[in-house]
Amino acid sequence: MVALLAQRVSALWVALPAVGVCALLDAENARRFFLLMAFFMFGTMFAGRLDAPIRLVRTPAARVAGVAAVVLAVVLACVGVNARYVAWSAPIVCGGIVTAVVVGLRFGESRVLRPLRFMGRESLAMYLVHCVARQTLWQDPLLAGPTLEGV
């Protein structure tokens, strides 16, 4: 909805303030909304114009930054730092995206990655099915209501 309202404005004018708002909020759901909005708007910036980003990710500096971001993310996860939907994690996520694009460009046509390409094409359907399955099959016992256990 925000993208429709911001069609006449550069995506950068929506994405950067969204990261800033994310930095100011305490509630995780609100931070999640604004951080994902920023990445969505960055994606719309590059949609249909992939030549420049592809040239960028092929530079040695981008590759080093991407690998460094992935290593940093793994280290932070191993020491227990919660980087989930916080504004300072945006550069780390960008580095991970750069790494994924580089790997995809290099190995994307490999037969081994055919299942991954399928998941990418069908990701929205997979996400929606997983949400429904999670809610119905693995429902929180505290939310499920009374049981006959112990009767």
Short mmCIF file of N, CA and C in Angstrom, two decimals:
data_model
loop_
_atom_site.label_atom_id
_atom_site.label_comp_id
_atom_site.label_asym_id
_atom_site.label_seq_id
_atom_site.Cartn_x
_atom_site.Cartn_y
_atom_site.Cartn_z
N MET A 1 0.83 -1.18 0.00
CA MET A 1 0.00 0.00 0.00
C MET A 1 0.88 1.26 0.00
N VAL A 2 1.94 1.23 0.80
CA VAL A 2 2.84 2.39 0.85
C VAL A 2 3.49 2.60 -0.51
N ALA A 3 3.86 1.50 -1.18
CA ALA A 3 4.48 1.62 -2.49
C ALA A 3 3.54 2.28 -3.49
N LEU A 4 2.26 1.97 -3.39
CA LEU A 4 1.29 2.61 -4.30
C LEU A 4 1.19 4.10 -4.03
N LEU A 5 1.21 4.47 -2.76
CA LEU A 5 1.12 5.89 -2.40
C LEU A 5 2.40 6.65 -2.76
N ALA A 6 3.51 5.95 -2.79
CA ALA A 6 4.81 6.60 -3.01
C ALA A 6 5.33 6.41 -4.42
N GLN A 7 4.45 6.14 -5.38
CA GLN A 7 4.90 5.88 -6.74
C GLN A 7 5.63 7.06 -7.37
N ARG A 8 5.26 8.25 -7.03
CA ARG A 8 5.86 9.44 -7.66
C ARG A 8 7.08 9.94 -6.90
N VAL A 9 7.42 9.26 -5.81
CA VAL A 9 8.55 9.65 -4.99
C VAL A 9 9.62 8.57 -5.14
N SER A 10 10.87 8.97 -5.10
CA SER A 10 11.95 7.99 -5.16
C SER A 10 11.82 7.01 -3.98
N ALA A 11 12.05 5.75 -4.25
CA ALA A 11 11.95 4.73 -3.21
C ALA A 11 12.90 5.02 -2.05
N LEU A 12 13.99 5.68 -2.36
CA LEU A 12 14.96 6.02 -1.31
C LEU A 12 14.35 6.96 -0.28
N TRP A 13 13.45 7.84 -0.71
CA TRP A 13 12.80 8.78 0.21
C TRP A 13 11.81 8.09 1.14
N VAL A 14 11.46 6.87 0.84
CA VAL A 14 10.60 6.08 1.73
C VAL A 14 11.46 5.11 2.54
N ALA A 15 12.43 4.48 1.89
CA ALA A 15 13.22 3.44 2.54
C ALA A 15 14.09 3.97 3.67
N LEU A 16 14.80 5.04 3.45
CA LEU A 16 15.71 5.55 4.49
C LEU A 16 14.97 6.05 5.73
N PRO A 17 13.88 6.83 5.58
CA PRO A 17 13.12 7.19 6.78
C PRO A 17 12.51 5.96 7.48
N ALA A 18 12.15 4.96 6.72
CA ALA A 18 11.59 3.74 7.34
C ALA A 18 12.62 3.08 8.24
N VAL A 19 13.88 3.03 7.82
CA VAL A 19 14.94 2.49 8.67
C VAL A 19 15.11 3.38 9.90
N GLY A 20 15.04 4.69 9.71
CA GLY A 20 15.15 5.61 10.84
C GLY A 20 14.02 5.43 11.84
N VAL A 21 12.80 5.27 11.36
CA VAL A 21 11.66 5.05 12.26
C VAL A 21 11.85 3.73 12.99
N CYS A 22 12.32 2.72 12.29
CA CYS A 22 12.58 1.42 12.91
C CYS A 22 13.54 1.57 14.09
N ALA A 23 14.52 2.44 13.95
CA ALA A 23 15.50 2.64 15.03
C ALA A 23 14.89 3.29 16.26
N LEU A 24 13.79 4.00 16.08
CA LEU A 24 13.17 4.72 17.19
C LEU A 24 12.11 3.92 17.95
N LEU A 25 11.70 2.79 17.41
CA LEU A 25 10.58 2.05 17.98
C LEU A 25 11.04 0.93 18.91
N ASP A 26 10.20 0.62 19.89
CA ASP A 26 10.48 -0.47 20.81
C ASP A 26 9.76 -1.76 20.43
N ALA A 27 8.54 -1.65 19.94
CA ALA A 27 7.73 -2.83 19.63
C ALA A 27 8.27 -3.57 18.42
N GLU A 28 8.51 -4.86 18.58
CA GLU A 28 9.11 -5.64 17.49
C GLU A 28 8.24 -5.65 16.24
N ASN A 29 6.93 -5.77 16.39
CA ASN A 29 6.06 -5.80 15.21
C ASN A 29 6.14 -4.50 14.42
N ALA A 30 6.22 -3.38 15.11
CA ALA A 30 6.34 -2.09 14.42
C ALA A 30 7.71 -1.98 13.75
N ARG A 31 8.76 -2.39 14.46
CA ARG A 31 10.11 -2.37 13.85
C ARG A 31 10.14 -3.26 12.61
N ARG A 32 9.53 -4.41 12.72
CA ARG A 32 9.49 -5.36 11.60
C ARG A 32 8.81 -4.71 10.40
N PHE A 33 7.67 -4.07 10.63
CA PHE A 33 6.93 -3.43 9.55
C PHE A 33 7.82 -2.42 8.82
N PHE A 34 8.47 -1.53 9.57
CA PHE A 34 9.25 -0.47 8.93
C PHE A 34 10.53 -0.99 8.29
N LEU A 35 11.17 -1.98 8.89
CA LEU A 35 12.39 -2.53 8.29
C LEU A 35 12.06 -3.29 7.00
N LEU A 36 10.99 -4.08 7.03
CA LEU A 36 10.60 -4.79 5.81
C LEU A 36 10.13 -3.82 4.74
N MET A 37 9.48 -2.71 5.16
CA MET A 37 9.09 -1.68 4.20
C MET A 37 10.33 -1.12 3.51
N ALA A 38 11.36 -0.87 4.27
CA ALA A 38 12.59 -0.33 3.69
C ALA A 38 13.17 -1.28 2.65
N PHE A 39 13.24 -2.57 2.99
CA PHE A 39 13.80 -3.52 2.02
C PHE A 39 12.90 -3.68 0.81
N PHE A 40 11.59 -3.63 1.00
CA PHE A 40 10.67 -3.70 -0.13
C PHE A 40 10.90 -2.51 -1.06
N MET A 41 11.04 -1.32 -0.48
CA MET A 41 11.24 -0.12 -1.29
C MET A 41 12.59 -0.16 -2.00
N PHE A 42 13.64 -0.67 -1.32
CA PHE A 42 14.92 -0.84 -2.01
C PHE A 42 14.76 -1.79 -3.19
N GLY A 43 13.98 -2.85 -2.99
CA GLY A 43 13.73 -3.80 -4.08
C GLY A 43 13.03 -3.15 -5.25
N THR A 44 12.06 -2.27 -4.98
CA THR A 44 11.37 -1.60 -6.08
C THR A 44 12.30 -0.64 -6.82
N MET A 45 13.30 -0.14 -6.10
CA MET A 45 14.27 0.75 -6.74
C MET A 45 15.04 0.01 -7.85
N PHE A 46 15.32 -1.26 -7.61
CA PHE A 46 16.14 -2.02 -8.56
C PHE A 46 15.32 -2.86 -9.52
N ALA A 47 14.02 -2.94 -9.31
CA ALA A 47 13.17 -3.75 -10.18
C ALA A 47 13.22 -3.21 -11.60
N GLY A 48 13.52 -4.08 -12.53
CA GLY A 48 13.58 -3.67 -13.92
C GLY A 48 14.86 -2.98 -14.32
N ARG A 49 15.73 -2.70 -13.35
CA ARG A 49 17.01 -2.04 -13.64
C ARG A 49 18.12 -2.81 -12.96
N LEU A 50 18.32 -4.03 -13.36
CA LEU A 50 19.27 -4.90 -12.66
C LEU A 50 20.71 -4.75 -13.12
N ASP A 51 20.97 -4.02 -14.21
CA ASP A 51 22.34 -3.90 -14.70
C ASP A 51 23.26 -3.25 -13.68
N ALA A 52 22.84 -2.13 -13.10
CA ALA A 52 23.69 -1.41 -12.14
C ALA A 52 23.94 -2.23 -10.88
N PRO A 53 22.91 -2.82 -10.25
CA PRO A 53 23.19 -3.63 -9.06
C PRO A 53 24.07 -4.84 -9.35
N ILE A 54 23.90 -5.45 -10.52
CA ILE A 54 24.72 -6.61 -10.86
C ILE A 54 26.17 -6.18 -11.04
N ARG A 55 26.39 -5.04 -11.70
CA ARG A 55 27.77 -4.53 -11.82
C ARG A 55 28.36 -4.25 -10.44
N LEU A 56 27.53 -3.69 -9.55
CA LEU A 56 27.99 -3.37 -8.20
C LEU A 56 28.40 -4.63 -7.43
N VAL A 57 27.55 -5.66 -7.46
CA VAL A 57 27.87 -6.85 -6.66
C VAL A 57 29.02 -7.64 -7.24
N ARG A 58 29.39 -7.37 -8.47
CA ARG A 58 30.55 -8.07 -9.05
C ARG A 58 31.88 -7.41 -8.69
N THR A 59 31.85 -6.28 -8.01
CA THR A 59 33.10 -5.64 -7.62
C THR A 59 33.71 -6.37 -6.43
N PRO A 60 35.03 -6.38 -6.33
CA PRO A 60 35.67 -7.06 -5.19
C PRO A 60 35.26 -6.47 -3.84
N ALA A 61 35.08 -5.16 -3.77
CA ALA A 61 34.69 -4.55 -2.50
C ALA A 61 33.32 -5.05 -2.04
N ALA A 62 32.37 -5.18 -2.96
CA ALA A 62 31.04 -5.67 -2.60
C ALA A 62 31.11 -7.12 -2.14
N ARG A 63 31.95 -7.90 -2.79
CA ARG A 63 32.08 -9.31 -2.39
C ARG A 63 32.69 -9.42 -0.99
N VAL A 64 33.71 -8.64 -0.73
CA VAL A 64 34.33 -8.66 0.61
C VAL A 64 33.32 -8.20 1.66
N ALA A 65 32.59 -7.12 1.36
CA ALA A 65 31.59 -6.62 2.30
C ALA A 65 30.48 -7.65 2.53
N GLY A 66 30.08 -8.33 1.49
CA GLY A 66 29.05 -9.35 1.61
C GLY A 66 29.49 -10.50 2.49
N VAL A 67 30.68 -11.00 2.25
CA VAL A 67 31.20 -12.11 3.07
C VAL A 67 31.39 -11.65 4.51
N ALA A 68 31.90 -10.44 4.71
CA ALA A 68 32.08 -9.91 6.06
C ALA A 68 30.74 -9.81 6.78
N ALA A 69 29.70 -9.38 6.08
CA ALA A 69 28.38 -9.28 6.70
C ALA A 69 27.84 -10.64 7.10
N VAL A 70 28.04 -11.64 6.25
CA VAL A 70 27.57 -12.98 6.57
C VAL A 70 28.33 -13.53 7.78
N VAL A 71 29.64 -13.34 7.81
CA VAL A 71 30.44 -13.79 8.95
C VAL A 71 30.00 -13.07 10.23
N LEU A 72 29.78 -11.76 10.14
CA LEU A 72 29.32 -11.00 11.30
C LEU A 72 27.96 -11.51 11.79
N ALA A 73 27.06 -11.79 10.86
CA ALA A 73 25.74 -12.32 11.25
C ALA A 73 25.86 -13.65 11.97
N VAL A 74 26.74 -14.52 11.50
CA VAL A 74 26.94 -15.82 12.15
C VAL A 74 27.53 -15.64 13.53
N VAL A 75 28.52 -14.76 13.66
CA VAL A 75 29.15 -14.52 14.96
C VAL A 75 28.13 -13.94 15.94
N LEU A 76 27.35 -12.97 15.50
CA LEU A 76 26.33 -12.38 16.38
C LEU A 76 25.31 -13.42 16.82
N ALA A 77 24.92 -14.29 15.92
CA ALA A 77 23.96 -15.34 16.27
C ALA A 77 24.58 -16.32 17.27
N CYS A 78 25.84 -16.64 17.08
CA CYS A 78 26.51 -17.60 17.98
C CYS A 78 26.68 -17.06 19.39
N VAL A 79 26.87 -15.76 19.52
CA VAL A 79 27.04 -15.19 20.87
C VAL A 79 25.71 -14.75 21.46
N GLY A 80 24.62 -14.94 20.74
CA GLY A 80 23.30 -14.68 21.28
C GLY A 80 22.78 -13.26 21.15
N VAL A 81 23.35 -12.47 20.25
CA VAL A 81 22.86 -11.11 20.04
C VAL A 81 21.58 -11.17 19.20
N ASN A 82 20.55 -10.52 19.67
CA ASN A 82 19.28 -10.49 18.94
C ASN A 82 19.31 -9.35 17.93
N ALA A 83 19.50 -9.69 16.67
CA ALA A 83 19.53 -8.70 15.60
C ALA A 83 18.26 -8.74 14.78
N ARG A 84 17.20 -9.25 15.35
CA ARG A 84 15.95 -9.44 14.64
C ARG A 84 15.19 -8.12 14.56
N TYR A 85 15.01 -7.63 13.35
CA TYR A 85 14.23 -6.43 13.07
C TYR A 85 14.71 -5.21 13.85
N VAL A 86 16.01 -5.01 13.88
CA VAL A 86 16.57 -3.79 14.46
C VAL A 86 17.28 -3.03 13.34
N ALA A 87 17.24 -1.72 13.41
CA ALA A 87 17.75 -0.89 12.30
C ALA A 87 19.23 -1.13 12.03
N TRP A 88 20.03 -1.35 13.07
CA TRP A 88 21.47 -1.51 12.84
C TRP A 88 21.79 -2.81 12.10
N SER A 89 20.81 -3.71 11.98
CA SER A 89 21.07 -4.95 11.25
C SER A 89 20.89 -4.77 9.73
N ALA A 90 20.35 -3.64 9.30
CA ALA A 90 20.09 -3.43 7.87
C ALA A 90 21.35 -3.58 7.00
N PRO A 91 22.50 -3.01 7.39
CA PRO A 91 23.69 -3.22 6.56
C PRO A 91 24.13 -4.69 6.51
N ILE A 92 23.92 -5.41 7.60
CA ILE A 92 24.27 -6.84 7.62
C ILE A 92 23.36 -7.59 6.65
N VAL A 93 22.08 -7.26 6.66
CA VAL A 93 21.14 -7.90 5.75
C VAL A 93 21.51 -7.56 4.30
N CYS A 94 21.86 -6.31 4.04
CA CYS A 94 22.28 -5.91 2.69
C CYS A 94 23.50 -6.71 2.24
N GLY A 95 24.43 -6.91 3.15
CA GLY A 95 25.61 -7.73 2.82
C GLY A 95 25.23 -9.16 2.50
N GLY A 96 24.29 -9.69 3.25
CA GLY A 96 23.81 -11.05 2.96
C GLY A 96 23.12 -11.13 1.61
N ILE A 97 22.37 -10.09 1.27
CA ILE A 97 21.71 -10.06 -0.03
C ILE A 97 22.75 -9.99 -1.15
N VAL A 98 23.78 -9.17 -0.98
CA VAL A 98 24.85 -9.08 -1.98
C VAL A 98 25.49 -10.45 -2.16
N THR A 99 25.76 -11.14 -1.05
CA THR A 99 26.38 -12.47 -1.14
C THR A 99 25.47 -13.44 -1.86
N ALA A 100 24.18 -13.41 -1.55
CA ALA A 100 23.24 -14.32 -2.21
C ALA A 100 23.18 -14.04 -3.71
N VAL A 101 23.21 -12.76 -4.10
CA VAL A 101 23.17 -12.41 -5.53
C VAL A 101 24.44 -12.90 -6.22
N VAL A 102 25.59 -12.71 -5.60
CA VAL A 102 26.87 -13.16 -6.19
C VAL A 102 26.85 -14.67 -6.38
N VAL A 103 26.43 -15.39 -5.34
CA VAL A 103 26.37 -16.85 -5.44
C VAL A 103 25.36 -17.26 -6.50
N GLY A 104 24.22 -16.58 -6.54
CA GLY A 104 23.21 -16.89 -7.55
C GLY A 104 23.70 -16.65 -8.97
N LEU A 105 24.43 -15.56 -9.17
CA LEU A 105 24.99 -15.28 -10.50
C LEU A 105 26.02 -16.32 -10.90
N ARG A 106 26.77 -16.77 -9.93
CA ARG A 106 27.86 -17.72 -10.22
C ARG A 106 27.34 -19.14 -10.42
N PHE A 107 26.40 -19.57 -9.58
CA PHE A 107 25.97 -20.96 -9.58
C PHE A 107 24.49 -21.15 -9.89
N GLY A 108 23.81 -20.10 -10.32
CA GLY A 108 22.36 -20.12 -10.49
C GLY A 108 21.82 -21.15 -11.45
N GLU A 109 22.57 -21.50 -12.46
CA GLU A 109 22.08 -22.46 -13.46
C GLU A 109 22.47 -23.90 -13.13
N SER A 110 23.08 -24.11 -12.00
CA SER A 110 23.50 -25.45 -11.61
C SER A 110 22.28 -26.34 -11.38
N ARG A 111 22.38 -27.59 -11.81
CA ARG A 111 21.28 -28.55 -11.61
C ARG A 111 21.04 -28.81 -10.13
N VAL A 112 22.08 -28.71 -9.34
CA VAL A 112 21.96 -28.96 -7.90
C VAL A 112 21.02 -27.93 -7.25
N LEU A 113 20.99 -26.72 -7.79
CA LEU A 113 20.17 -25.66 -7.22
C LEU A 113 18.75 -25.61 -7.78
N ARG A 114 18.37 -26.58 -8.57
CA ARG A 114 17.03 -26.59 -9.14
C ARG A 114 15.94 -26.52 -8.07
N PRO A 115 16.05 -27.29 -6.96
CA PRO A 115 15.01 -27.16 -5.91
C PRO A 115 14.96 -25.76 -5.30
N LEU A 116 16.11 -25.13 -5.16
CA LEU A 116 16.15 -23.78 -4.60
C LEU A 116 15.48 -22.78 -5.55
N ARG A 117 15.71 -22.94 -6.85
CA ARG A 117 15.05 -22.06 -7.82
C ARG A 117 13.54 -22.25 -7.77
N PHE A 118 13.09 -23.49 -7.62
CA PHE A 118 11.66 -23.76 -7.49
C PHE A 118 11.09 -23.04 -6.27
N MET A 119 11.80 -23.13 -5.13
CA MET A 119 11.34 -22.47 -3.91
C MET A 119 11.27 -20.96 -4.13
N GLY A 120 12.22 -20.40 -4.84
CA GLY A 120 12.21 -18.96 -5.11
C GLY A 120 11.01 -18.54 -5.94
N ARG A 121 10.69 -19.36 -6.95
CA ARG A 121 9.53 -19.03 -7.79
C ARG A 121 8.22 -19.18 -7.03
N GLU A 122 8.16 -20.13 -6.13
CA GLU A 122 6.93 -20.45 -5.42
C GLU A 122 6.95 -19.98 -3.97
N SER A 123 7.81 -19.03 -3.63
CA SER A 123 8.02 -18.68 -2.23
C SER A 123 6.78 -18.11 -1.55
N LEU A 124 5.99 -17.33 -2.24
CA LEU A 124 4.80 -16.77 -1.59
C LEU A 124 3.81 -17.88 -1.23
N ALA A 125 3.61 -18.80 -2.16
CA ALA A 125 2.70 -19.92 -1.87
C ALA A 125 3.25 -20.75 -0.71
N MET A 126 4.56 -21.01 -0.71
CA MET A 126 5.17 -21.80 0.37
C MET A 126 5.00 -21.08 1.71
N TYR A 127 5.21 -19.78 1.70
CA TYR A 127 5.08 -19.01 2.94
C TYR A 127 3.66 -19.08 3.48
N LEU A 128 2.69 -18.89 2.60
CA LEU A 128 1.30 -18.91 3.05
C LEU A 128 0.89 -20.30 3.54
N VAL A 129 1.31 -21.34 2.86
CA VAL A 129 1.00 -22.70 3.30
C VAL A 129 1.66 -22.98 4.64
N HIS A 130 2.89 -22.55 4.81
CA HIS A 130 3.58 -22.80 6.07
C HIS A 130 2.89 -22.07 7.22
N CYS A 131 2.37 -20.87 6.96
CA CYS A 131 1.67 -20.14 8.02
C CYS A 131 0.41 -20.88 8.45
N VAL A 132 -0.36 -21.36 7.49
CA VAL A 132 -1.58 -22.09 7.82
C VAL A 132 -1.25 -23.39 8.53
N ALA A 133 -0.25 -24.11 8.02
CA ALA A 133 0.13 -25.38 8.65
C ALA A 133 0.63 -25.16 10.07
N ARG A 134 1.40 -24.13 10.26
CA ARG A 134 1.92 -23.83 11.59
C ARG A 134 0.80 -23.53 12.57
N GLN A 135 -0.17 -22.77 12.13
CA GLN A 135 -1.29 -22.41 13.00
C GLN A 135 -2.17 -23.60 13.32
N THR A 136 -2.34 -24.51 12.36
CA THR A 136 -3.25 -25.63 12.59
C THR A 136 -2.57 -26.84 13.21
N LEU A 137 -1.34 -27.13 12.80
CA LEU A 137 -0.68 -28.35 13.27
C LEU A 137 0.13 -28.17 14.55
N TRP A 138 0.78 -27.02 14.68
CA TRP A 138 1.66 -26.81 15.82
C TRP A 138 1.16 -25.67 16.69
N GLN A 139 -0.09 -25.72 16.99
CA GLN A 139 -0.70 -24.66 17.78
C GLN A 139 -0.16 -24.69 19.20
N ASP A 140 0.03 -23.54 19.78
CA ASP A 140 0.51 -23.42 21.16
C ASP A 140 -0.51 -24.08 22.09
N PRO A 141 -0.07 -25.05 22.92
CA PRO A 141 -1.00 -25.75 23.80
C PRO A 141 -1.73 -24.80 24.75
N LEU A 142 -1.12 -23.70 25.12
CA LEU A 142 -1.78 -22.76 26.02
C LEU A 142 -2.92 -22.04 25.35
N LEU A 143 -2.86 -21.93 24.02
CA LEU A 143 -3.91 -21.26 23.27
C LEU A 143 -4.96 -22.23 22.76
N ALA A 144 -4.68 -23.54 22.86
CA ALA A 144 -5.57 -24.54 22.28
C ALA A 144 -6.82 -24.78 23.10
N GLY A 145 -6.87 -24.34 24.35
CA GLY A 145 -8.04 -24.55 25.16
C GLY A 145 -7.88 -25.77 26.07
N PRO A 146 -8.93 -26.14 26.76
CA PRO A 146 -8.84 -27.23 27.74
C PRO A 146 -8.63 -28.58 27.06
N THR A 147 -7.98 -29.48 27.77
CA THR A 147 -7.76 -30.85 27.28
C THR A 147 -8.33 -31.82 28.29
N LEU A 148 -8.35 -33.09 27.94
CA LEU A 148 -8.86 -34.12 28.82
C LEU A 148 -7.74 -34.79 29.60
N GLU A 149 -6.55 -34.22 29.54
CA GLU A 149 -5.40 -34.78 30.23
C GLU A 149 -5.65 -34.80 31.74
N GLY A 150 -5.41 -35.95 32.36
CA GLY A 150 -5.58 -36.08 33.80
C GLY A 150 -7.00 -36.40 34.23
N VAL A 151 -7.91 -36.61 33.29
CA VAL A 151 -9.31 -36.93 33.65
C VAL A 151 -9.48 -38.41 33.75
#
